[in-house]
mmCIF file of C-alpha atoms and ligand atoms in Angstrom:
data_model
loop_
_atom_site.group_PDB
_atom_site.id
_atom_site.type_symbol
_atom_site.label_atom_id
_atom_site.label_comp_id
_atom_site.label_asym_id
_atom_site.label_seq_id
_atom_site.Cartn_x
_atom_site.Cartn_y
_atom_site.Cartn_z
ATOM 1 C CA MET R 419 90.035 238.896 96.115
ATOM 2 C CA ALA R 420 91.155 242.200 97.631
ATOM 3 C CA THR R 421 94.743 243.280 96.956
ATOM 4 C CA LEU R 422 96.309 243.336 100.389
ATOM 5 C CA ARG R 423 99.303 245.228 101.684
ATOM 6 C CA LEU R 424 100.447 243.597 104.879
ATOM 7 C CA VAL R 425 103.369 243.753 107.251
ATOM 8 C CA ILE R 426 104.309 240.895 109.540
ATOM 9 C CA LEU R 427 106.309 241.613 112.677
ATOM 10 C CA GLY R 428 107.902 238.951 114.799
ATOM 11 C CA ARG R 429 111.199 238.098 116.425
ATOM 12 C CA GLN R 430 113.594 235.736 114.783
ATOM 13 C CA GLY R 431 112.429 232.334 115.913
ATOM 14 C CA SER R 432 108.743 233.331 115.879
ATOM 15 C CA GLY R 433 107.946 231.000 112.958
ATOM 16 C CA LYS R 434 107.320 233.968 110.690
ATOM 17 C CA GLY R 435 108.897 232.422 107.575
ATOM 18 C CA THR R 436 106.640 229.377 107.577
ATOM 19 C CA GLN R 437 103.543 231.427 108.269
ATOM 20 C CA CYS R 438 104.392 233.864 105.465
ATOM 21 C CA ALA R 439 104.417 231.019 102.956
ATOM 22 C CA ARG R 440 100.961 229.948 104.110
ATOM 23 C CA LEU R 441 99.550 233.474 104.074
ATOM 24 C CA MET R 442 100.853 233.950 100.558
ATOM 25 C CA GLU R 443 99.170 230.742 99.442
ATOM 26 C CA SER R 444 95.819 231.686 101.004
ATOM 27 C CA PHE R 445 95.650 235.387 100.285
ATOM 28 C CA GLY R 446 97.846 235.889 97.227
ATOM 29 C CA PRO R 447 100.209 238.746 98.113
ATOM 30 C CA VAL R 448 103.834 238.695 97.013
ATOM 31 C CA HIS R 449 106.107 237.739 99.918
ATOM 32 C CA VAL R 450 108.843 240.362 100.156
ATOM 33 C CA SER R 451 111.470 239.371 102.709
ATOM 34 C CA THR R 452 114.248 241.926 103.083
ATOM 35 C CA GLY R 453 116.433 239.268 104.742
ATOM 36 C CA ASP R 454 116.046 237.080 101.618
ATOM 37 C CA MET R 455 116.791 240.062 99.363
ATOM 38 C CA LEU R 456 119.947 240.855 101.331
ATOM 39 C CA ARG R 457 121.059 237.202 101.320
ATOM 40 C CA ALA R 458 120.604 237.184 97.530
ATOM 41 C CA ALA R 459 122.762 240.316 97.299
ATOM 42 C CA VAL R 460 125.427 238.627 99.450
ATOM 43 C CA ALA R 461 125.389 235.627 97.095
ATOM 44 C CA THR R 462 126.175 237.841 94.091
ATOM 45 C CA GLY R 463 129.416 238.931 95.755
ATOM 46 C CA THR R 464 129.084 242.601 94.793
ATOM 47 C CA GLU R 465 130.552 245.375 96.908
ATOM 48 C CA PHE R 466 127.098 246.026 98.366
ATOM 49 C CA GLY R 467 126.729 242.302 99.075
ATOM 50 C CA ARG R 468 130.014 242.248 100.975
ATOM 51 C CA GLN R 469 129.009 245.235 103.089
ATOM 52 C CA ALA R 470 125.608 243.717 103.834
ATOM 53 C CA GLU R 471 127.211 240.403 104.779
ATOM 54 C CA ALA R 472 129.439 242.003 107.411
ATOM 55 C CA ILE R 473 126.454 243.794 108.952
ATOM 56 C CA MET R 474 124.263 240.697 108.914
ATOM 57 C CA ASP R 475 126.962 238.448 110.377
ATOM 58 C CA ALA R 476 127.294 240.817 113.303
ATOM 59 C CA GLY R 477 123.521 240.810 113.792
ATOM 60 C CA GLU R 478 123.388 244.577 113.187
ATOM 61 C CA LEU R 479 120.915 246.443 110.957
ATOM 62 C CA VAL R 480 121.575 247.676 107.426
ATOM 63 C CA PRO R 481 121.121 251.504 107.413
ATOM 64 C CA ASP R 482 117.542 252.748 107.029
ATOM 65 C CA GLU R 483 118.225 254.778 103.849
ATOM 66 C CA VAL R 484 119.625 251.714 102.107
ATOM 67 C CA MET R 485 116.688 249.528 103.108
ATOM 68 C CA ASN R 486 114.126 252.204 102.246
ATOM 69 C CA GLY R 487 115.551 252.495 98.730
ATOM 70 C CA ILE R 488 115.575 248.739 98.152
ATOM 71 C CA VAL R 489 111.991 248.309 99.365
ATOM 72 C CA ALA R 490 110.570 251.349 97.546
ATOM 73 C CA GLU R 491 111.909 249.951 94.306
ATOM 74 C CA ARG R 492 110.489 246.488 94.991
ATOM 75 C CA LEU R 493 107.062 247.959 95.838
ATOM 76 C CA SER R 494 106.833 249.612 92.439
ATOM 77 C CA ALA R 495 107.312 246.324 90.537
ATOM 78 C CA ASP R 496 104.306 245.020 88.568
ATOM 79 C CA ASP R 497 103.768 241.822 90.595
ATOM 80 C CA VAL R 498 103.459 243.760 93.861
ATOM 81 C CA VAL R 499 101.212 246.408 92.321
ATOM 82 C CA GLU R 500 98.900 243.684 90.974
ATOM 83 C CA ARG R 501 98.906 241.150 93.820
ATOM 84 C CA GLY R 502 99.727 243.245 96.867
ATOM 85 C CA VAL R 503 102.506 242.515 99.328
ATOM 86 C CA LEU R 504 103.359 240.721 102.537
ATOM 87 C CA LEU R 505 106.381 242.543 103.939
ATOM 88 C CA ASP R 506 108.577 240.394 106.162
ATOM 89 C CA GLY R 507 111.595 241.879 107.961
ATOM 90 C CA TYR R 508 110.644 245.417 106.949
ATOM 91 C CA PRO R 509 109.957 247.881 108.443
ATOM 92 C CA ARG R 510 112.298 247.174 111.329
ATOM 93 C CA THR R 511 112.559 250.692 112.771
ATOM 94 C CA PRO R 512 110.062 253.540 113.119
ATOM 95 C CA ALA R 513 112.028 255.483 110.458
ATOM 96 C CA GLN R 514 111.475 252.603 108.028
ATOM 97 C CA ALA R 515 107.767 252.575 108.887
ATOM 98 C CA GLU R 516 107.535 256.278 108.047
ATOM 99 C CA ALA R 517 109.320 255.669 104.742
ATOM 100 C CA LEU R 518 107.006 252.760 103.930
ATOM 101 C CA GLN R 519 103.957 254.871 104.603
ATOM 102 C CA GLU R 520 105.303 257.599 102.302
ATOM 103 C CA ALA R 521 106.201 255.150 99.535
ATOM 104 C CA LEU R 522 102.701 253.646 99.600
ATOM 105 C CA GLU R 523 101.020 257.031 99.772
ATOM 106 C CA SER R 524 102.944 258.354 96.793
ATOM 107 C CA ALA R 525 101.784 255.264 94.888
ATOM 108 C CA GLY R 526 98.187 256.180 95.817
ATOM 109 C CA THR R 527 97.715 253.305 98.242
ATOM 110 C CA HIS R 528 98.205 252.420 101.920
ATOM 111 C CA LEU R 529 98.962 249.640 104.355
ATOM 112 C CA ASP R 530 95.983 247.468 105.330
ATOM 113 C CA LEU R 531 97.313 245.626 108.361
ATOM 114 C CA ALA R 532 100.366 244.859 110.493
ATOM 115 C CA LEU R 533 100.326 241.386 112.013
ATOM 116 C CA ASN R 534 102.372 241.040 115.169
ATOM 117 C CA LEU R 535 103.340 237.407 115.671
ATOM 118 C CA GLU R 536 104.048 237.326 119.366
ATOM 119 C CA VAL R 537 106.456 234.769 120.811
ATOM 120 C CA PRO R 538 108.056 235.479 124.207
ATOM 121 C CA ILE R 539 111.761 236.313 124.026
ATOM 122 C CA GLU R 540 112.750 233.283 126.139
ATOM 123 C CA GLU R 541 111.032 230.923 123.685
ATOM 124 C CA ALA R 542 112.411 232.718 120.611
ATOM 125 C CA THR R 543 115.943 232.574 122.063
ATOM 126 C CA ARG R 544 115.617 228.858 122.766
ATOM 127 C CA ARG R 545 114.388 228.133 119.216
ATOM 128 C CA MET R 546 117.140 230.236 117.617
ATOM 129 C CA LEU R 547 119.926 228.643 119.633
ATOM 130 C CA ASP R 548 118.517 225.186 118.800
ATOM 131 C CA ARG R 549 118.629 225.773 115.082
ATOM 132 C CA ALA R 550 121.817 227.886 114.960
ATOM 133 C CA ARG R 551 123.967 227.266 111.915
ATOM 134 C CA ALA R 552 127.746 227.128 112.163
ATOM 135 C CA ASP R 553 128.020 230.679 110.823
ATOM 136 C CA ASP R 554 125.363 231.939 113.195
ATOM 137 C CA THR R 555 127.107 232.653 116.466
ATOM 138 C CA GLU R 556 125.300 232.793 119.773
ATOM 139 C CA GLU R 557 126.542 236.361 120.087
ATOM 140 C CA ALA R 558 124.921 237.418 116.776
ATOM 141 C CA ILE R 559 121.655 235.702 117.695
ATOM 142 C CA LEU R 560 121.511 237.446 121.049
ATOM 143 C CA ARG R 561 122.414 240.757 119.394
ATOM 144 C CA ARG R 562 119.555 240.390 116.864
ATOM 145 C CA LEU R 563 117.057 239.575 119.579
ATOM 146 C CA ALA R 564 118.272 242.536 121.654
ATOM 147 C CA LEU R 565 117.996 244.873 118.640
ATOM 148 C CA TYR R 566 114.482 243.632 118.057
ATOM 149 C CA GLU R 567 113.529 244.933 121.497
ATOM 150 C CA THR R 568 115.093 248.352 121.055
ATOM 151 C CA GLU R 569 114.411 249.059 117.375
ATOM 152 C CA THR R 570 111.503 246.913 116.315
ATOM 153 C CA ALA R 571 109.305 246.636 119.371
ATOM 154 C CA PRO R 572 108.528 250.420 119.200
ATOM 155 C CA LEU R 573 106.992 249.667 115.800
ATOM 156 C CA VAL R 574 104.259 247.757 117.532
ATOM 157 C CA ALA R 575 103.237 251.012 119.190
ATOM 158 C CA TRP R 576 103.644 252.873 115.880
ATOM 159 C CA PHE R 577 101.165 250.583 114.106
ATOM 160 C CA GLU R 578 98.844 250.405 117.083
ATOM 161 C CA LYS R 579 98.551 254.186 117.177
ATOM 162 C CA ARG R 580 97.407 254.084 113.534
ATOM 163 C CA SER R 581 94.878 251.300 114.257
ATOM 164 C CA LEU R 582 96.741 248.959 111.926
ATOM 165 C CA LEU R 583 97.922 246.350 114.420
ATOM 166 C CA ILE R 584 96.604 242.906 115.231
ATOM 167 C CA THR R 585 98.667 240.840 117.677
ATOM 168 C CA VAL R 586 98.510 237.085 117.238
ATOM 169 C CA ASP R 587 99.737 234.535 119.777
ATOM 170 C CA GLY R 588 102.631 232.676 118.140
ATOM 171 C CA LEU R 589 102.683 229.775 120.597
ATOM 172 C CA GLY R 590 101.053 226.489 119.619
ATOM 173 C CA SER R 591 101.166 224.261 116.556
ATOM 174 C CA GLU R 592 101.891 225.670 113.113
ATOM 175 C CA ASP R 593 98.243 225.085 112.172
ATOM 176 C CA GLU R 594 96.854 226.750 115.274
ATOM 177 C CA VAL R 595 99.012 229.813 114.716
ATOM 178 C CA PHE R 596 98.054 229.935 111.034
ATOM 179 C CA GLN R 597 94.323 229.824 111.845
ATOM 180 C CA ARG R 598 94.783 232.838 114.139
ATOM 181 C CA LEU R 599 96.618 234.753 111.423
ATOM 182 C CA ARG R 600 94.037 233.754 108.817
ATOM 183 C CA ARG R 601 91.185 235.025 110.984
ATOM 184 C CA ALA R 602 93.002 238.344 111.519
ATOM 185 C CA VAL R 603 93.509 238.828 107.780
ATOM 186 C CA GLU R 604 89.940 237.785 106.954
ATOM 187 C CA HIS R 605 88.653 240.294 109.457
ATOM 188 C CA THR R 606 90.621 243.001 107.628
ATOM 189 C CA VAL R 607 89.454 241.807 104.202
ATOM 190 C CA ARG R 608 85.816 242.049 105.365
ATOM 191 C CA ASP R 609 86.389 245.612 106.539
ATOM 192 C CA LEU R 610 87.818 246.492 103.132
ATOM 193 C CA ARG R 611 84.681 245.447 101.303
HETATM 194 P P1 AMP N 1519 115.941 238.486 108.599
HETATM 195 O O1 AMP N 1519 116.046 237.335 107.651
HETATM 196 O O2 AMP N 1519 114.716 239.319 108.388
HETATM 197 O O3 AMP N 1519 116.101 238.083 110.028
HETATM 198 O O4 AMP N 1519 117.161 239.450 108.258
HETATM 199 C C1 AMP N 1519 118.512 239.010 108.376
HETATM 200 C C2 AMP N 1519 119.423 240.205 108.583
HETATM 201 O O5 AMP N 1519 119.315 241.102 107.456
HETATM 202 C C3 AMP N 1519 119.095 241.058 109.789
HETATM 203 O O6 AMP N 1519 119.691 240.546 110.968
HETATM 204 C C4 AMP N 1519 119.680 242.414 109.382
HETATM 205 O O7 AMP N 1519 121.085 242.433 109.522
HETATM 206 C C5 AMP N 1519 119.368 242.464 107.894
HETATM 207 N N1 AMP N 1519 118.049 243.088 107.616
HETATM 208 C C6 AMP N 1519 116.934 242.479 107.084
HETATM 209 N N2 AMP N 1519 115.923 243.342 106.960
HETATM 210 C C7 AMP N 1519 116.374 244.534 107.423
HETATM 211 C C8 AMP N 1519 115.787 245.825 107.592
HETATM 212 N N3 AMP N 1519 114.510 246.065 107.267
HETATM 213 N N4 AMP N 1519 116.569 246.804 108.115
HETATM 214 C C9 AMP N 1519 117.849 246.596 108.446
HETATM 215 N N5 AMP N 1519 118.459 245.401 108.328
HETATM 216 C C10 AMP N 1519 117.738 244.373 107.833
#
Protein backbone atom coordinates (compact mmCIF):
# COMPACT_ATOMS: atom_id res chain seq x y z
CA MET A 1 0.00 0.00 0.00
CA ALA A 2 1.12 3.58 -0.66
CA THR A 3 2.69 5.46 2.26
CA LEU A 4 0.30 8.31 2.85
CA ARG A 5 0.85 11.67 4.47
CA LEU A 6 -2.50 13.10 5.42
CA VAL A 7 -3.90 15.97 7.42
CA ILE A 8 -7.38 15.96 8.88
CA LEU A 9 -9.08 19.25 9.67
CA GLY A 10 -12.25 19.55 11.66
CA ARG A 11 -13.70 21.47 14.57
CA GLN A 12 -13.76 20.00 18.01
CA GLY A 13 -16.94 17.97 18.07
CA SER A 14 -16.63 16.95 14.40
CA GLY A 15 -16.03 13.28 15.28
CA LYS A 16 -12.45 13.52 14.05
CA GLY A 17 -10.95 11.30 16.77
CA THR A 18 -13.16 8.32 15.97
CA GLN A 19 -12.66 8.70 12.25
CA CYS A 20 -8.88 8.92 12.67
CA ALA A 21 -8.84 5.54 14.38
CA ARG A 22 -10.75 4.02 11.48
CA LEU A 23 -8.57 5.65 8.83
CA MET A 24 -5.48 4.37 10.59
CA GLU A 25 -6.89 0.85 10.62
CA SER A 26 -7.79 0.93 6.91
CA PHE A 27 -4.86 2.81 5.45
CA GLY A 28 -2.01 2.22 7.89
CA PRO A 29 -0.58 5.67 8.66
CA VAL A 30 0.57 6.58 12.15
CA HIS A 31 -2.01 8.77 13.90
CA VAL A 32 -0.21 11.83 15.24
CA SER A 33 -2.51 13.94 17.39
CA THR A 34 -0.86 17.06 18.76
CA GLY A 35 -3.62 17.34 21.39
CA ASP A 36 -2.72 13.82 22.62
CA MET A 37 0.99 14.69 22.61
CA LEU A 38 0.34 17.83 24.65
CA ARG A 39 -1.92 15.95 27.10
CA ALA A 40 0.88 13.40 27.55
CA ALA A 41 3.30 16.24 28.28
CA VAL A 42 0.85 17.67 30.84
CA ALA A 43 0.67 14.25 32.53
CA THR A 44 4.45 14.18 33.02
CA GLY A 45 4.23 17.36 35.10
CA THR A 46 7.31 18.99 33.56
CA GLU A 47 7.67 22.75 33.29
CA PHE A 48 6.65 22.53 29.63
CA GLY A 49 3.65 20.39 30.62
CA ARG A 50 2.52 23.00 33.13
CA GLN A 51 2.77 25.79 30.58
CA ALA A 52 0.88 23.75 27.99
CA GLU A 53 -1.83 22.91 30.52
CA ALA A 54 -2.55 26.56 31.27
CA ILE A 55 -2.84 27.34 27.56
CA MET A 56 -5.05 24.34 26.85
CA ASP A 57 -7.34 24.99 29.81
CA ALA A 58 -7.97 28.48 28.51
CA GLY A 59 -8.72 27.09 25.05
CA GLU A 60 -5.83 29.10 23.57
CA LEU A 61 -3.18 27.83 21.13
CA VAL A 62 0.34 26.74 22.02
CA PRO A 63 2.80 29.01 20.09
CA ASP A 64 3.54 27.98 16.50
CA GLU A 65 7.32 27.63 17.02
CA VAL A 66 6.78 25.19 19.88
CA MET A 67 4.31 23.09 17.91
CA ASN A 68 6.44 23.15 14.76
CA GLY A 69 9.42 21.80 16.70
CA ILE A 70 7.42 19.02 18.35
CA VAL A 71 5.87 17.89 15.06
CA ALA A 72 9.07 18.10 12.99
CA GLU A 73 10.74 15.79 15.47
CA ARG A 74 7.83 13.34 15.43
CA LEU A 75 7.80 13.29 11.61
CA SER A 76 11.42 12.16 11.51
CA ALA A 77 10.76 9.06 13.67
CA ASP A 78 11.09 5.66 11.96
CA ASP A 79 7.43 4.61 12.29
CA VAL A 80 6.20 7.74 10.51
CA VAL A 81 8.86 7.50 7.81
CA GLU A 82 7.87 3.87 7.14
CA ARG A 83 4.08 4.00 7.51
CA GLY A 84 3.23 7.60 6.72
CA VAL A 85 1.18 9.89 8.93
CA LEU A 86 -2.32 11.09 9.68
CA LEU A 87 -1.89 14.48 11.33
CA ASP A 88 -4.74 15.45 13.64
CA GLY A 89 -4.83 18.87 15.32
CA TYR A 90 -1.86 20.11 13.30
CA PRO A 91 -1.45 22.32 11.37
CA ARG A 92 -3.85 24.69 13.09
CA THR A 93 -2.62 27.97 11.60
CA PRO A 94 -1.28 28.92 8.16
CA ALA A 95 2.18 29.41 9.74
CA GLN A 96 2.08 25.80 10.94
CA ALA A 97 1.05 24.66 7.46
CA GLU A 98 4.07 26.43 5.97
CA ALA A 99 6.34 24.79 8.54
CA LEU A 100 4.83 21.37 7.82
CA GLN A 101 5.39 21.80 4.12
CA GLU A 102 9.03 22.74 4.75
CA ALA A 103 9.61 19.84 7.15
CA LEU A 104 8.23 17.35 4.62
CA GLU A 105 10.14 18.90 1.74
CA SER A 106 13.43 18.77 3.59
CA ALA A 107 12.74 15.08 4.22
CA GLY A 108 12.28 14.64 0.45
CA THR A 109 8.53 14.07 0.62
CA HIS A 110 5.24 15.99 0.58
CA LEU A 111 1.67 16.03 1.81
CA ASP A 112 -0.77 13.90 -0.19
CA LEU A 113 -4.12 15.17 1.04
CA ALA A 114 -5.92 17.35 3.58
CA LEU A 115 -9.33 16.03 4.58
CA ASN A 116 -11.72 18.67 5.83
CA LEU A 117 -14.37 17.06 8.02
CA GLU A 118 -17.13 19.60 7.85
CA VAL A 119 -19.64 19.91 10.69
CA PRO A 120 -21.58 23.19 11.06
CA ILE A 121 -20.53 25.27 14.07
CA GLU A 122 -23.99 25.05 15.68
CA GLU A 123 -23.85 21.24 15.64
CA ALA A 124 -20.23 21.12 16.84
CA THR A 125 -21.06 23.50 19.72
CA ARG A 126 -24.04 21.38 20.75
CA ARG A 127 -21.96 18.17 20.74
CA MET A 128 -19.11 19.77 22.71
CA LEU A 129 -21.39 21.23 25.37
CA ASP A 130 -23.15 17.84 25.68
CA ARG A 131 -19.96 15.98 26.38
CA ALA A 132 -18.17 18.69 28.41
CA ARG A 133 -16.07 17.36 31.25
CA ALA A 134 -15.97 19.11 34.61
CA ASP A 135 -12.62 20.71 33.74
CA ASP A 136 -13.86 21.80 30.35
CA THR A 137 -15.68 25.07 30.88
CA GLU A 138 -18.26 26.39 28.47
CA GLU A 139 -16.05 29.45 28.08
CA ALA A 140 -13.03 27.37 26.97
CA ILE A 141 -15.17 25.37 24.54
CA LEU A 142 -16.57 28.51 22.96
CA ARG A 143 -13.09 30.03 22.82
CA ARG A 144 -11.70 26.95 20.99
CA LEU A 145 -14.53 26.99 18.48
CA ALA A 146 -14.04 30.73 17.92
CA LEU A 147 -10.28 30.26 17.42
CA TYR A 148 -11.00 27.53 14.92
CA GLU A 149 -12.84 30.07 12.78
CA THR A 150 -10.13 32.71 12.91
CA GLU A 151 -6.97 30.59 12.86
CA THR A 152 -7.85 27.25 11.36
CA ALA A 153 -10.56 27.98 8.83
CA PRO A 154 -8.04 29.97 6.67
CA LEU A 155 -6.13 26.70 6.37
CA VAL A 156 -8.95 25.32 4.31
CA ALA A 157 -8.18 27.99 1.73
CA TRP A 158 -4.44 27.33 2.10
CA PHE A 159 -4.84 23.65 1.20
CA GLU A 160 -7.43 24.34 -1.46
CA LYS A 161 -5.07 26.71 -3.25
CA ARG A 162 -2.51 23.89 -3.40
CA SER A 163 -5.11 21.40 -4.71
CA LEU A 164 -4.69 19.28 -1.60
CA LEU A 165 -8.15 19.66 -0.07
CA ILE A 166 -11.13 17.34 -0.06
CA THR A 167 -14.11 18.43 2.05
CA VAL A 168 -16.24 15.66 3.50
CA ASP A 169 -19.69 16.13 5.04
CA GLY A 170 -19.37 15.20 8.72
CA LEU A 171 -23.10 14.87 9.36
CA GLY A 172 -24.67 11.41 9.44
CA SER A 173 -23.80 8.12 11.12
CA GLU A 174 -20.22 7.23 11.98
CA ASP A 175 -20.25 4.64 9.18
CA GLU A 176 -21.64 7.02 6.58
CA VAL A 177 -19.02 9.62 7.41
CA PHE A 178 -16.26 6.99 7.34
CA GLN A 179 -17.32 5.76 3.88
CA ARG A 180 -17.04 9.34 2.57
CA LEU A 181 -13.56 9.71 4.06
CA ARG A 182 -12.51 6.31 2.74
CA ARG A 183 -13.60 7.20 -0.79
CA ALA A 184 -11.66 10.49 -0.61
CA VAL A 185 -8.48 8.71 0.49
CA GLU A 186 -8.89 5.94 -2.08
CA HIS A 187 -9.28 8.54 -4.79
CA THR A 188 -5.94 10.03 -3.70
CA VAL A 189 -4.26 6.62 -3.49
CA ARG A 190 -5.34 5.88 -7.09
CA ASP A 191 -3.85 9.17 -8.26
CA LEU A 192 -0.57 8.27 -6.57
CA ARG A 193 -0.18 5.06 -8.53
P1 LIG B 1 -7.08 19.00 20.40
O1 LIG B 1 -7.10 17.72 21.16
O2 LIG B 1 -6.50 18.86 19.02
O3 LIG B 1 -8.40 19.69 20.38
O4 LIG B 1 -6.07 19.96 21.18
C1 LIG B 1 -6.31 20.35 22.52
C2 LIG B 1 -5.60 21.66 22.81
O5 LIG B 1 -4.18 21.49 22.61
C3 LIG B 1 -5.99 22.81 21.91
O6 LIG B 1 -7.15 23.47 22.38
C4 LIG B 1 -4.74 23.70 21.98
O7 LIG B 1 -4.69 24.42 23.19
C5 LIG B 1 -3.62 22.67 22.02
N1 LIG B 1 -3.14 22.31 20.66
C6 LIG B 1 -3.24 21.09 20.03
N2 LIG B 1 -2.69 21.12 18.82
C7 LIG B 1 -2.22 22.38 18.64
C8 LIG B 1 -1.56 23.06 17.57
N3 LIG B 1 -1.29 22.45 16.41
N4 LIG B 1 -1.24 24.37 17.76
C9 LIG B 1 -1.50 25.01 18.90
N5 LIG B 1 -2.13 24.43 19.95
C10 LIG B 1 -2.49 23.14 19.83
